[in-house]
mmCIF file of C-alpha atoms and ligand atoms in Angstrom:
data_model
loop_
_atom_site.group_PDB
_atom_site.id
_atom_site.type_symbol
_atom_site.label_atom_id
_atom_site.label_comp_id
_atom_site.label_asym_id
_atom_site.label_seq_id
_atom_site.Cartn_x
_atom_site.Cartn_y
_atom_site.Cartn_z
ATOM 1 C CA MET A 27 1.765 11.556 15.015
ATOM 2 C CA ILE A 28 3.246 11.654 11.536
ATOM 3 C CA HIS A 29 5.780 8.889 10.954
ATOM 4 C CA PRO A 30 8.502 8.965 8.322
ATOM 5 C CA ILE A 31 7.752 6.586 5.463
ATOM 6 C CA VAL A 32 10.467 4.013 4.904
ATOM 7 C CA LYS A 33 11.878 3.708 1.413
ATOM 8 C CA PHE A 34 12.850 0.849 -0.853
ATOM 9 C CA GLY A 35 15.828 -0.941 0.650
ATOM 10 C CA ALA A 36 14.636 -0.612 4.241
ATOM 11 C CA PRO A 37 14.431 -3.860 6.180
ATOM 12 C CA GLY A 38 10.864 -5.044 6.654
ATOM 13 C CA LEU A 39 9.519 -3.589 3.433
ATOM 14 C CA GLU A 40 10.058 -6.833 1.557
ATOM 15 C CA THR A 41 9.058 -9.337 4.244
ATOM 16 C CA PRO A 42 5.498 -10.580 4.885
ATOM 17 C CA SER A 43 3.738 -8.926 7.825
ATOM 18 C CA LYS A 44 2.069 -10.688 10.744
ATOM 19 C CA PRO A 45 -1.701 -10.807 11.371
ATOM 20 C CA VAL A 46 -3.296 -8.159 13.589
ATOM 21 C CA LYS A 47 -4.530 -9.920 16.719
ATOM 22 C CA ALA A 48 -5.144 -7.199 19.298
ATOM 23 C CA PHE A 49 -7.735 -4.583 18.358
ATOM 24 C CA ASP A 50 -6.826 -2.473 21.347
ATOM 25 C CA GLU A 51 -6.095 1.181 22.066
ATOM 26 C CA LYS A 52 -2.589 0.819 20.684
ATOM 27 C CA LEU A 53 -4.009 -0.296 17.365
ATOM 28 C CA GLN A 54 -6.432 2.672 17.262
ATOM 29 C CA GLU A 55 -3.447 4.952 17.812
ATOM 30 C CA LEU A 56 -1.514 3.221 15.030
ATOM 31 C CA VAL A 57 -4.483 3.631 12.646
ATOM 32 C CA THR A 58 -4.735 7.360 13.497
ATOM 33 C CA ASP A 59 -0.985 7.765 12.918
ATOM 34 C CA MET A 60 -1.193 5.905 9.620
ATOM 35 C CA PHE A 61 -3.955 8.180 8.282
ATOM 36 C CA GLU A 62 -1.992 11.264 9.400
ATOM 37 C CA SER A 63 1.199 9.975 7.801
ATOM 38 C CA MET A 64 -0.615 9.050 4.580
ATOM 39 C CA TYR A 65 -2.335 12.447 4.244
ATOM 40 C CA ALA A 66 0.925 14.260 5.032
ATOM 41 C CA ALA A 67 2.537 12.404 2.133
ATOM 42 C CA SER A 68 -0.516 12.906 -0.163
ATOM 43 C CA GLY A 69 -0.973 9.176 -0.630
ATOM 44 C CA VAL A 70 -4.187 7.235 -1.264
ATOM 45 C CA GLY A 71 -3.000 4.219 0.717
ATOM 46 C CA LEU A 72 -0.481 3.264 3.359
ATOM 47 C CA ALA A 73 0.501 -0.119 4.753
ATOM 48 C CA ALA A 74 1.884 -0.574 8.278
ATOM 49 C CA PRO A 75 5.269 -1.929 7.083
ATOM 50 C CA GLN A 76 5.776 1.427 5.332
ATOM 51 C CA ILE A 77 6.154 3.035 8.760
ATOM 52 C CA GLY A 78 8.205 0.138 10.063
ATOM 53 C CA VAL A 79 5.380 -1.864 11.677
ATOM 54 C CA GLY A 80 5.169 -5.479 10.508
ATOM 55 C CA LEU A 81 1.401 -5.908 10.844
ATOM 56 C CA ARG A 82 -1.208 -6.830 8.235
ATOM 57 C CA LEU A 83 -2.846 -3.437 8.425
ATOM 58 C CA ALA A 84 -3.474 -0.819 5.751
ATOM 59 C CA VAL A 85 -5.366 2.450 5.468
ATOM 60 C CA ILE A 86 -6.854 3.683 2.205
ATOM 61 C CA ASP A 87 -8.571 6.896 1.139
ATOM 62 C CA VAL A 88 -8.897 7.327 -2.609
ATOM 63 C CA SER A 89 -10.578 10.738 -1.992
ATOM 64 C CA LEU A 90 -7.312 12.081 -0.473
ATOM 65 C CA GLY A 91 -9.159 13.261 2.632
ATOM 66 C CA LYS A 92 -12.015 14.979 0.782
ATOM 67 C CA ASN A 93 -14.698 12.431 1.650
ATOM 68 C CA PRO A 94 -14.764 11.074 5.237
ATOM 69 C CA GLU A 95 -16.769 8.059 4.004
ATOM 70 C CA ALA A 96 -13.861 7.033 1.778
ATOM 71 C CA LYS A 97 -11.630 6.364 4.812
ATOM 72 C CA LEU A 98 -10.953 2.645 5.017
ATOM 73 C CA VAL A 99 -9.112 0.573 7.576
ATOM 74 C CA CYS A 100 -8.191 -2.901 6.386
ATOM 75 C CA ALA A 101 -6.807 -5.276 8.997
ATOM 76 C CA ASN A 102 -5.910 -8.786 7.869
ATOM 77 C CA PRO A 103 -7.310 -8.168 4.371
ATOM 78 C CA ASP A 104 -7.745 -10.908 1.781
ATOM 79 C CA ILE A 105 -8.828 -10.656 -1.826
ATOM 80 C CA ILE A 106 -11.811 -12.965 -2.242
ATOM 81 C CA ALA A 107 -12.847 -12.073 -5.800
ATOM 82 C CA LEU A 108 -11.479 -10.190 -8.770
ATOM 83 C CA GLU A 109 -12.755 -9.331 -12.190
ATOM 84 C CA GLY A 110 -11.575 -7.632 -15.374
ATOM 85 C CA GLU A 111 -8.332 -5.758 -15.820
ATOM 86 C CA GLN A 112 -6.927 -2.232 -15.919
ATOM 87 C CA ARG A 113 -3.509 -0.977 -16.888
ATOM 88 C CA GLU A 114 -2.608 2.338 -15.260
ATOM 89 C CA GLU A 115 0.448 4.125 -13.964
ATOM 90 C CA GLU A 116 1.174 3.316 -10.336
ATOM 91 C CA GLY A 117 3.510 4.738 -7.736
ATOM 92 C CA CYS A 118 4.347 4.130 -4.099
ATOM 93 C CA LEU A 119 5.282 6.397 -1.177
ATOM 94 C CA SER A 120 8.161 3.992 -0.454
ATOM 95 C CA VAL A 121 9.523 4.370 -3.994
ATOM 96 C CA PRO A 122 9.197 8.165 -4.368
ATOM 97 C CA GLY A 123 9.840 9.695 -7.763
ATOM 98 C CA PHE A 124 9.230 6.522 -9.753
ATOM 99 C CA ARG A 125 6.090 5.324 -11.509
ATOM 100 C CA GLY A 126 5.240 2.518 -13.869
ATOM 101 C CA TYR A 127 2.321 0.867 -15.641
ATOM 102 C CA VAL A 128 0.920 -2.080 -13.692
ATOM 103 C CA MET A 129 -1.872 -4.413 -14.745
ATOM 104 C CA ARG A 130 -4.466 -4.863 -11.998
ATOM 105 C CA PRO A 131 -8.031 -6.214 -11.851
ATOM 106 C CA GLN A 132 -10.756 -3.623 -12.555
ATOM 107 C CA TYR A 133 -12.894 -4.957 -9.671
ATOM 108 C CA VAL A 134 -11.572 -6.395 -6.426
ATOM 109 C CA THR A 135 -13.587 -7.707 -3.493
ATOM 110 C CA VAL A 136 -11.771 -7.665 -0.179
ATOM 111 C CA ARG A 137 -12.649 -9.299 3.117
ATOM 112 C CA ALA A 138 -11.005 -7.565 6.056
ATOM 113 C CA GLN A 139 -11.519 -6.384 9.620
ATOM 114 C CA ASP A 140 -12.035 -2.757 10.574
ATOM 115 C CA ALA A 141 -10.207 -0.956 13.400
ATOM 116 C CA SER A 142 -12.515 -2.567 15.980
ATOM 117 C CA GLY A 143 -11.988 -6.074 14.587
ATOM 118 C CA LYS A 144 -15.384 -6.294 12.880
ATOM 119 C CA GLU A 145 -15.259 -8.242 9.635
ATOM 120 C CA PHE A 146 -16.504 -6.615 6.426
ATOM 121 C CA GLU A 147 -16.470 -7.176 2.703
ATOM 122 C CA MET A 148 -16.062 -4.453 0.124
ATOM 123 C CA ARG A 149 -15.992 -4.389 -3.651
ATOM 124 C CA GLY A 150 -13.783 -1.718 -5.169
ATOM 125 C CA GLU A 151 -13.525 -0.528 -8.746
ATOM 126 C CA GLY A 152 -10.751 1.270 -10.605
ATOM 127 C CA LEU A 153 -8.434 3.206 -8.289
ATOM 128 C CA LEU A 154 -9.888 1.563 -5.166
ATOM 129 C CA ALA A 155 -9.394 -1.916 -6.674
ATOM 130 C CA ARG A 156 -5.818 -0.907 -7.490
ATOM 131 C CA ALA A 157 -5.262 0.402 -3.957
ATOM 132 C CA PHE A 158 -6.548 -2.863 -2.447
ATOM 133 C CA CYS A 159 -4.076 -4.862 -4.559
ATOM 134 C CA HIS A 160 -1.167 -2.477 -3.944
ATOM 135 C CA GLU A 161 -1.632 -2.376 -0.155
ATOM 136 C CA ILE A 162 -2.191 -6.129 0.197
ATOM 137 C CA ASP A 163 0.987 -6.610 -1.852
ATOM 138 C CA HIS A 164 2.799 -4.487 0.770
ATOM 139 C CA LEU A 165 1.540 -6.800 3.528
ATOM 140 C CA ASN A 166 3.039 -9.700 1.586
ATOM 141 C CA GLY A 167 6.358 -7.883 1.192
ATOM 142 C CA VAL A 168 5.757 -7.103 -2.487
ATOM 143 C CA LEU A 169 6.391 -3.674 -4.052
ATOM 144 C CA PHE A 170 4.804 -2.445 -7.285
ATOM 145 C CA ILE A 171 8.170 -2.453 -9.052
ATOM 146 C CA GLN A 172 8.049 -6.251 -8.897
ATOM 147 C CA HIS A 173 5.145 -6.088 -11.353
ATOM 148 C CA LEU A 174 7.187 -4.084 -13.878
ATOM 149 C CA SER A 175 9.335 -5.582 -16.630
ATOM 150 C CA MET A 176 12.779 -6.666 -15.491
ATOM 151 C CA LEU A 177 14.290 -3.947 -17.683
ATOM 152 C CA LYS A 178 12.202 -1.169 -16.119
ATOM 153 C CA ARG A 179 12.705 -2.562 -12.604
ATOM 154 C CA ASP A 180 16.478 -2.755 -13.005
ATOM 155 C CA LEU A 181 16.545 0.793 -14.347
ATOM 156 C CA ILE A 182 14.681 2.051 -11.261
ATOM 157 C CA LYS A 183 16.935 0.049 -8.913
ATOM 158 C CA ARG A 184 20.021 1.451 -10.624
ATOM 159 C CA LYS A 185 18.742 5.007 -10.243
ATOM 160 C CA ILE A 186 17.949 4.351 -6.563
ATOM 161 C CA ARG A 187 21.477 3.018 -6.000
ATOM 162 C CA LYS A 188 22.842 6.250 -7.454
ATOM 163 C CA LEU A 189 20.552 8.319 -5.229
ATOM 164 C CA LYS A 190 21.702 6.294 -2.206
ATOM 165 C CA LYS A 191 25.350 6.902 -3.058
ATOM 166 C CA ALA A 192 24.629 10.612 -3.311
ATOM 167 C CA GLY A 193 22.880 10.459 0.069
ATOM 168 C CA GLU A 194 19.579 11.434 -1.507
ATOM 169 C CA TRP A 195 17.583 8.286 -0.678
HETATM 170 NI NI1 NI B 10 2.987 1.529 -1.802
#
């Protein structure tokens, strides 16, 4: 089932999520829904709080559905190593229409659990490293705009306020 993606300003988007404890059927369903919702929105990553679920769970596919092996489920993820840096434009499905340059590590190693609860480690480079950081930020209640300069962030917030007033957010 495709869920609507909540936008900046929604409650829950800026609060830390709780650990996933039950790797049951309900969780498998949530993971399926998250992939469907992410692909429907043409995103490369989606965190559970973005569909209103406060769990430390994210799905990532930097191939946009082209490579089944690129599908990643990260439950309770932690960054255990990082290396180098990259500065690229970043966006977020919860802040549609806005992008900004964010500095991220070039390599990120994550330790997480898959949909069945099995622990794994994975080293990502470039876009995947960026996705790991971006999605784990979501689980900590942090949005990419918090990494922008105050000037740029305030500009985006002002524009969003205007969109809200016009009923377009
Ligand atoms: Ni995002």
